[in-house]
Amino acid sequence: MGTKQHRNRSPRIGGRPEDPEALEPELQDALIRAGLAVGAPLGADSPGRRAPRRGLDAAGRDVVIHLLDLPDDASGARTLRRLDELRALTHPGIAPVREIISLPGGCAAVTVDLVVGADLAVVLGARGGLTRAETAKVLDDVGSALAHLHAHGLAHGDVSPANVMVTTEGGLVLIDLFGGILESGTDRCAAPERRGGGPATPASDVYALAALLRECATESAMLRTRLDRILADALATSPQRRPSARALAARAPEIAKPGGVALPDGARLAAGALRAAVARPTRVVPSRRRLRPERRSRLAAGARLGGVALVGLVGVAAVIGMLGAGQGAQVSATASASGASVATSSAQPPVASGQESLRDVVVDLAGRRDAALNAGDAAALAETTVPGSPAAAADAAVLEALNEAGESVSGLDTSVLGVVEVEVPDDCAQTWTSARAVRVRQSQPASTRTAADGAVRTVPAQAAREVVLVLVPGPWRVAEVRAA
């Protein structure tokens, strides 16, 4: 949580394409040649640093792909050595680094195991704080992981709730291991010397962990008092006065007997993701048209859960465009392992119809549409569109084209990056008097198509794009999909 500060370094490969989320063609090709299926970005780029991306490696593992810029000097060689050291680490509280791949233009791709769960920032946003046993677990797991890093001469550099994953088993795992390399930090947890521009050190990691623990105690005055006593030296202004990470982790029983951190249910996680986003840079897809007063609430979709879109932000895409260009099974966006931010637009609540928001409607329709296409179920697919509408005809054409080609789709999972209500096009308003319209920004990672003979082909990821969905209630269905 808080704002990360990064060195102002521009990406070194070519110019940025018009789509801010698209990779340069030569970089995309190099990743594919390395055996990586590249998915959508997990968050937004920051100055001098690209957002990590979801992907699959050549062994079929779910990974997060970090794209790092390497200087043509001694610091670049030093960075590579540190990456090799990270790859050699083995600890249950550290997300494993799998591969370091050289890329054109002085860049490297680093693949890290994807951790399934939700980041601690989202959990705190959903629950407000942790219990004494859970806070002790955070200290035990994260402190032990930092001690392992420090014992190998490394520092994390950005210990914060957003960089600690809560697994589905209730354990804690450190992610985004490149903070120390990239000299970044999160203000609310950063040690004074880090905020002053100093390098990442074991002592600064200890301070950050102590600050993180205090954030876990915001709902309990008794726990805050206990932590103030236990963490006093770890929060000292002078780095020399702070204990080691191992010594700090050994104090976990002074808080309580460590117990697993409980993940909230999906609805509370979704709400927590939006609350966590308030403290982070946000990305909004603004409407370019003036809305009537009753339609001015903006909707947002996207969350860094299991670091990225576990909140059900599976998108409704342009009906023909989704598969017409050869899109098939996609890298599923069920978890993120670093750097993804939540898309949000304002403090206003979502527009609702009865007890449903349009965001929820889009999420539900998207999930059911993807499931129907994966199963090749024409009847289920028809239930997501208005009978006789352009959307219904387009979906039927998609299934017909797949059947004629003898191909099947699996794992279809289009990611929605933002949802904003817009004016209903005049002709649609005349045809469907109760229609509502939303502008949806979506992306598609690499996908596969399977032929009748079992042959599988991989289709490269498509750049993010926007479409306008016309939705009709009773029940909610898609009537038309138009280019934004």
Coordinates of C-alpha atoms in Angstrom, one line a residue, residues 4-380:
K4 CA 6.1 3.0 -5.0
Q5 CA 9.0 5.1 -6.0
H6 CA 11.2 3.9 -8.9
R7 CA 14.1 5.2 -10.8
N8 CA 13.1 7.2 -13.8
R9 CA 14.4 4.9 -16.5
S10 CA 12.7 4.4 -19.8
P11 CA 12.2 1.0 -21.4
R12 CA 15.0 0.3 -23.8
I13 CA 13.3 -1.6 -26.5
G14 CA 12.0 0.6 -29.3
G15 CA 9.1 3.0 -28.8
R16 CA 6.0 2.2 -26.8
P17 CA 3.1 1.1 -29.0
E18 CA -0.1 3.0 -29.1
D19 CA -1.7 0.5 -26.7
P20 CA 0.0 1.0 -23.4
E21 CA -0.5 -2.6 -22.4
A22 CA 0.9 -4.2 -25.6
L23 CA 4.4 -5.4 -25.7
E24 CA 6.7 -4.4 -28.6
P25 CA 6.6 -7.1 -31.3
E26 CA 10.3 -8.0 -31.0
L27 CA 9.9 -8.5 -27.3
Q28 CA 6.8 -10.5 -27.7
D29 CA 8.4 -12.7 -30.3
A30 CA 11.5 -13.3 -28.1
L31 CA 9.3 -14.4 -25.2
I32 CA 7.4 -16.8 -27.4
R33 CA 10.7 -18.3 -28.8
A34 CA 11.8 -18.8 -25.1
G35 CA 8.8 -21.0 -24.7
L36 CA 6.6 -18.6 -22.7
A37 CA 2.9 -18.0 -23.3
V38 CA 2.5 -14.4 -22.3
G39 CA -0.8 -13.2 -20.7
A40 CA -2.2 -9.9 -19.6
P41 CA -0.3 -7.4 -17.4
L42 CA -0.9 -7.7 -13.7
G43 CA -1.4 -4.1 -13.0
A44 CA -0.1 -0.9 -14.6
D45 CA 3.4 0.1 -15.8
S46 CA 5.3 2.4 -13.5
P47 CA 8.0 4.9 -14.5
G48 CA 11.0 2.9 -15.6
R49 CA 9.4 -0.5 -14.9
R50 CA 7.0 -2.6 -16.8
A51 CA 4.1 -4.3 -15.0
P52 CA 4.6 -8.1 -14.6
R53 CA 2.5 -10.4 -16.7
R54 CA 0.7 -13.7 -16.2
G55 CA 2.1 -16.6 -18.2
L56 CA 2.9 -20.2 -18.7
D57 CA 6.5 -21.5 -19.0
A58 CA 7.7 -24.2 -21.3
A59 CA 7.1 -26.8 -18.5
G60 CA 3.4 -25.7 -18.3
R61 CA 3.8 -24.0 -14.9
D62 CA 1.8 -20.9 -14.0
V63 CA 4.3 -18.1 -13.6
V64 CA 4.6 -14.4 -13.4
I65 CA 6.9 -12.8 -16.0
H66 CA 8.9 -9.8 -14.8
L67 CA 10.5 -7.7 -17.6
L68 CA 13.6 -6.0 -16.3
D69 CA 15.8 -3.4 -18.0
L70 CA 19.5 -4.1 -17.7
P71 CA 22.0 -1.2 -18.1
D72 CA 25.1 -1.7 -20.4
D73 CA 27.5 -1.3 -17.6
A74 CA 28.7 -2.9 -14.4
S75 CA 25.3 -2.4 -12.7
G76 CA 23.7 -4.6 -15.3
A77 CA 26.1 -7.4 -14.7
R78 CA 25.6 -6.9 -10.9
T79 CA 21.9 -7.2 -11.4
L80 CA 22.2 -10.5 -13.3
R81 CA 24.4 -11.9 -10.5
R82 CA 21.8 -11.0 -8.0
L83 CA 19.1 -12.6 -10.1
D84 CA 21.1 -15.8 -10.2
E85 CA 21.4 -15.7 -6.4
L86 CA 17.6 -15.3 -6.1
R87 CA 17.1 -18.3 -8.4
A88 CA 19.2 -20.4 -6.0
L89 CA 17.0 -19.6 -3.0
T90 CA 14.7 -22.2 -1.6
H91 CA 12.3 -21.2 1.1
P92 CA 8.6 -21.8 1.6
G93 CA 8.1 -18.1 2.3
I94 CA 9.7 -16.9 -1.0
A95 CA 8.2 -17.3 -4.4
P96 CA 10.7 -19.4 -6.4
V97 CA 12.5 -17.7 -9.3
R98 CA 12.5 -20.2 -12.2
E99 CA 14.3 -18.7 -15.2
I100 CA 16.3 -15.7 -16.3
I101 CA 16.0 -15.1 -20.0
S102 CA 18.0 -12.6 -22.0
L103 CA 16.0 -10.5 -24.4
P104 CA 16.8 -8.0 -27.2
G105 CA 17.7 -4.5 -26.3
G106 CA 19.4 -5.2 -23.0
C107 CA 16.3 -6.6 -21.2
A108 CA 15.7 -9.8 -19.2
A109 CA 12.6 -11.8 -18.5
V110 CA 12.5 -13.4 -15.0
T111 CA 9.8 -16.0 -14.3
V112 CA 8.6 -16.6 -10.8
D113 CA 6.1 -19.2 -9.6
L114 CA 2.6 -17.8 -9.4
V115 CA 1.3 -17.9 -5.8
V116 CA -2.4 -18.7 -5.6
G117 CA -4.2 -16.6 -3.0
A118 CA -4.7 -12.9 -2.3
D119 CA -2.2 -10.2 -1.3
L120 CA -2.2 -9.0 2.2
A121 CA -3.3 -5.5 1.2
V122 CA -6.5 -6.9 -0.2
V123 CA -7.1 -9.1 2.8
L124 CA -6.6 -6.1 5.1
G125 CA -8.9 -4.0 2.9
A126 CA -11.6 -6.7 3.3
R127 CA -11.2 -7.4 7.0
G128 CA -9.7 -4.2 8.4
G129 CA -7.1 -6.1 10.5
L130 CA -5.8 -9.5 11.6
T131 CA -6.1 -11.4 14.8
R132 CA -3.2 -11.8 17.2
A133 CA -2.5 -15.4 16.0
E134 CA -2.6 -14.3 12.4
T135 CA -0.3 -11.3 13.0
A136 CA 2.1 -13.7 14.8
K137 CA 1.9 -15.9 11.6
V138 CA 2.8 -12.9 9.5
L139 CA 5.9 -12.2 11.6
D140 CA 6.9 -15.8 11.7
D141 CA 6.6 -16.5 8.0
V142 CA 7.7 -13.2 6.5
G143 CA 10.5 -12.7 9.1
S144 CA 11.8 -16.2 8.4
A145 CA 11.8 -15.5 4.6
L146 CA 13.7 -12.2 5.1
A147 CA 16.2 -13.9 7.3
H148 CA 16.8 -16.5 4.5
L149 CA 17.3 -13.6 2.0
H150 CA 19.6 -11.7 4.4
A151 CA 21.7 -14.8 5.1
H152 CA 22.5 -15.0 1.3
G153 CA 23.5 -11.3 1.2
L154 CA 20.2 -10.1 -0.3
A155 CA 17.6 -7.6 0.7
H156 CA 14.0 -7.5 -0.5
G157 CA 13.7 -3.7 -0.6
D158 CA 9.9 -3.3 -0.7
V159 CA 8.3 -5.3 2.2
S160 CA 4.7 -4.1 2.2
P161 CA 1.2 -5.6 2.3
A162 CA 0.9 -5.6 -1.5
N163 CA 4.1 -7.7 -1.7
V164 CA 3.0 -10.4 0.7
M165 CA 0.7 -13.1 -0.6
V166 CA -1.7 -15.0 1.7
T167 CA -2.0 -18.5 0.3
T168 CA -5.2 -20.6 0.3
E169 CA -3.6 -22.6 3.1
G170 CA -3.2 -19.5 5.3
G171 CA 0.6 -19.1 4.9
L172 CA 2.5 -16.0 3.8
V173 CA 4.8 -15.7 0.8
L174 CA 7.1 -12.8 -0.2
I175 CA 6.7 -11.8 -3.8
D176 CA 8.2 -9.1 -6.0
L177 CA 11.8 -10.0 -5.1
F178 CA 13.3 -7.3 -7.3
G179 CA 12.6 -4.3 -5.1
G180 CA 16.1 -4.2 -3.8
I181 CA 17.5 -4.5 -7.3
L182 CA 15.3 -1.7 -8.7
E183 CA 15.7 0.5 -5.7
S184 CA 11.9 0.9 -5.1
G185 CA 10.0 1.2 -1.9
T186 CA 6.5 1.7 -0.6
D187 CA 6.1 4.9 1.5
R188 CA 4.0 3.7 4.3
C189 CA 6.3 0.8 5.2
A190 CA 9.7 2.2 4.0
A191 CA 12.4 2.9 6.5
P192 CA 13.5 6.6 6.9
E193 CA 16.7 6.0 5.0
R194 CA 14.8 4.4 2.1
R195 CA 12.5 7.4 1.9
G196 CA 15.6 9.5 1.7
G197 CA 16.9 7.6 -1.3
G198 CA 19.1 5.1 0.5
P199 CA 19.6 1.5 -0.8
A200 CA 17.8 -1.5 0.4
T201 CA 19.4 -3.2 3.3
P202 CA 18.5 -6.0 5.8
A203 CA 17.9 -3.2 8.4
S204 CA 15.5 -1.4 6.1
D205 CA 13.6 -4.7 5.5
V206 CA 13.3 -5.2 9.2
Y207 CA 11.8 -1.7 9.6
A208 CA 9.4 -2.4 6.8
L209 CA 8.2 -5.7 8.3
A210 CA 7.6 -4.0 11.6
A211 CA 5.6 -1.2 9.9
L212 CA 3.6 -3.9 8.0
L213 CA 2.8 -5.6 11.3
R214 CA 1.4 -2.4 12.7
E215 CA -1.0 -2.2 9.7
C216 CA -2.3 -5.6 10.6
A217 CA -3.4 -4.3 14.0
T218 CA -5.5 -1.3 13.0
E219 CA -8.7 -2.9 14.4
S220 CA -7.3 -3.9 17.8
A221 CA -6.0 -1.3 20.4
M222 CA -4.8 -4.2 22.5
L223 CA -2.8 -5.7 19.7
R224 CA -1.4 -2.3 18.8
T225 CA -0.2 -1.8 22.4
R226 CA 1.5 -5.3 22.4
L227 CA 3.2 -4.6 19.0
D228 CA 4.4 -1.2 20.2
R229 CA 6.3 -3.0 22.9
I230 CA 7.6 -5.8 20.7
L231 CA 8.6 -3.7 17.7
A232 CA 10.0 -0.6 19.4
D233 CA 13.7 -1.3 18.4
A234 CA 12.7 -2.6 14.9
L235 CA 11.1 0.8 14.2
A236 CA 14.1 2.8 15.4
T237 CA 15.3 5.6 13.2
S238 CA 18.9 4.4 13.3
P239 CA 19.4 1.2 11.3
Q240 CA 22.1 0.1 13.7
R241 CA 19.6 -0.2 16.5
R242 CA 17.3 -2.6 14.7
P243 CA 17.4 -6.3 15.4
S244 CA 18.1 -8.9 12.6
A245 CA 15.1 -10.4 10.8
R246 CA 15.8 -13.7 12.4
A247 CA 15.8 -12.1 15.9
L248 CA 12.6 -10.3 15.1
A249 CA 10.8 -13.4 13.8
A250 CA 11.7 -15.2 17.0
R251 CA 9.4 -12.8 18.8
A252 CA 6.3 -14.1 17.1
P253 CA 5.2 -16.2 20.2
E254 CA 5.3 -12.9 22.2
I255 CA 2.3 -11.8 20.1
A256 CA 0.5 -15.2 20.2
K257 CA 0.8 -18.7 19.0
P258 CA 1.0 -18.3 15.2
G259 CA -2.2 -19.4 13.3
G260 CA -3.0 -19.4 9.6
V261 CA -4.4 -16.2 8.0
A262 CA -8.0 -16.7 6.9
L263 CA -9.0 -15.5 3.5
P264 CA -12.4 -13.7 3.4
D265 CA -15.0 -14.9 1.0
G266 CA -15.1 -13.7 -2.6
A267 CA -17.5 -10.8 -2.1
R268 CA -15.5 -9.4 0.8
L269 CA -12.3 -9.9 -1.1
A270 CA -13.7 -7.9 -4.0
A271 CA -14.7 -5.1 -1.6
G272 CA -11.3 -5.3 0.0
A273 CA -9.6 -5.0 -3.4
L274 CA -11.4 -1.7 -4.1
R275 CA -10.5 -0.3 -0.6
A276 CA -6.9 -1.3 -1.1
A277 CA -6.9 0.4 -4.5
V278 CA -7.6 3.8 -2.9
A279 CA -4.0 3.8 -1.5
R280 CA -2.5 2.8 -4.9
P281 CA -2.1 4.4 -8.3
T282 CA -5.3 3.6 -10.2
R283 CA -6.1 3.1 -13.9
V284 CA -9.5 4.4 -15.1
V285 CA -11.2 4.0 -18.5
P286 CA -13.0 7.3 -18.7
S287 CA -16.1 7.9 -20.7
R288 CA -15.8 10.4 -23.5
R289 CA -19.5 11.2 -23.5
R290 CA -21.5 13.2 -21.1
L291 CA -23.8 11.0 -19.1
R292 CA -27.3 11.8 -17.9
P293 CA -27.3 12.4 -14.1
E294 CA -28.8 9.1 -13.3
R295 CA -26.0 7.3 -15.2
R296 CA -22.9 9.1 -13.9
S297 CA -21.7 6.5 -11.5
R298 CA -18.6 4.7 -12.8
L299 CA -18.0 1.1 -12.5
A300 CA -14.6 -0.6 -12.1
A301 CA -13.4 -4.2 -12.4
G302 CA -10.0 -5.7 -11.7
A303 CA -8.2 -6.8 -8.6
R304 CA -4.8 -8.1 -7.6
L305 CA -5.9 -11.4 -6.2
G306 CA -3.7 -14.3 -6.4
G307 CA -2.5 -11.3 -7.6
V308 CA -4.8 -10.4 -10.1
A309 CA -8.3 -11.0 -11.1
L310 CA -9.6 -13.6 -8.8
V311 CA -12.6 -11.4 -8.0
G312 CA -14.3 -12.8 -11.1
L313 CA -13.1 -10.1 -13.4
V314 CA -13.4 -12.3 -16.5
G315 CA -14.4 -10.3 -19.4
V316 CA -17.1 -10.1 -22.0
A317 CA -15.2 -9.5 -25.2
A318 CA -16.2 -8.3 -28.7
V319 CA -18.1 -11.3 -29.8
I320 CA -16.5 -11.8 -33.2
G321 CA -13.1 -10.4 -32.2
M322 CA -12.7 -12.7 -29.3
L323 CA -12.3 -15.9 -31.3
G324 CA -12.3 -14.6 -34.9
A325 CA -8.6 -13.9 -34.8
G326 CA -7.8 -17.4 -33.5
Q327 CA -8.2 -16.9 -29.8
G328 CA -8.7 -20.0 -27.8
A329 CA -7.8 -21.3 -24.3
Q330 CA -6.2 -18.7 -22.2
V331 CA -3.9 -18.5 -19.3
S332 CA -6.4 -18.3 -16.5
A333 CA -6.2 -15.2 -14.3
T334 CA -6.8 -16.7 -10.9
A335 CA -3.9 -15.4 -9.1
S336 CA -1.1 -12.8 -9.3
A337 CA 2.3 -12.7 -8.0
S338 CA 3.2 -9.1 -8.1
G339 CA 2.6 -5.6 -8.9
A340 CA -1.0 -5.6 -10.1
S341 CA -3.1 -2.7 -9.2
V342 CA -6.9 -2.5 -8.9
A343 CA -8.8 -0.5 -11.5
T344 CA -11.1 2.0 -9.9
S345 CA -12.7 5.2 -10.9
S346 CA -14.3 7.2 -8.1
A347 CA -15.6 7.0 -4.6
Q348 CA -19.2 6.7 -5.8
P349 CA -20.9 3.4 -5.5
P350 CA -21.7 1.3 -8.6
V351 CA -24.9 1.9 -10.5
A352 CA -27.4 -0.7 -9.3
S353 CA -30.6 -2.2 -10.7
G354 CA -32.4 -3.7 -7.7
Q355 CA -29.6 -5.5 -5.8
E356 CA -27.3 -5.9 -8.8
S357 CA -24.6 -3.5 -10.1
L358 CA -23.8 -3.4 -13.7
R359 CA -20.3 -4.6 -12.8
D360 CA -21.8 -7.7 -11.2
V361 CA -23.9 -8.2 -14.3
V362 CA -20.9 -8.1 -16.6
V363 CA -18.9 -10.4 -14.4
D364 CA -21.7 -13.0 -14.3
L365 CA -22.4 -12.9 -18.0
A366 CA -18.7 -13.1 -18.8
G367 CA -18.2 -16.1 -16.6
R368 CA -21.2 -17.9 -18.1
R369 CA -20.2 -17.0 -21.6
D370 CA -16.7 -18.3 -21.2
A371 CA -17.9 -21.5 -19.6
A372 CA -20.3 -22.1 -22.5
L373 CA -17.7 -21.5 -25.2
N374 CA -15.2 -23.8 -23.3
A375 CA -17.9 -26.5 -23.2
G376 CA -19.2 -25.9 -26.8
D377 CA -22.7 -25.6 -25.2
A378 CA -24.9 -23.7 -27.6
A379 CA -27.9 -23.6 -25.3
A380 CA -25.8 -22.2 -22.4

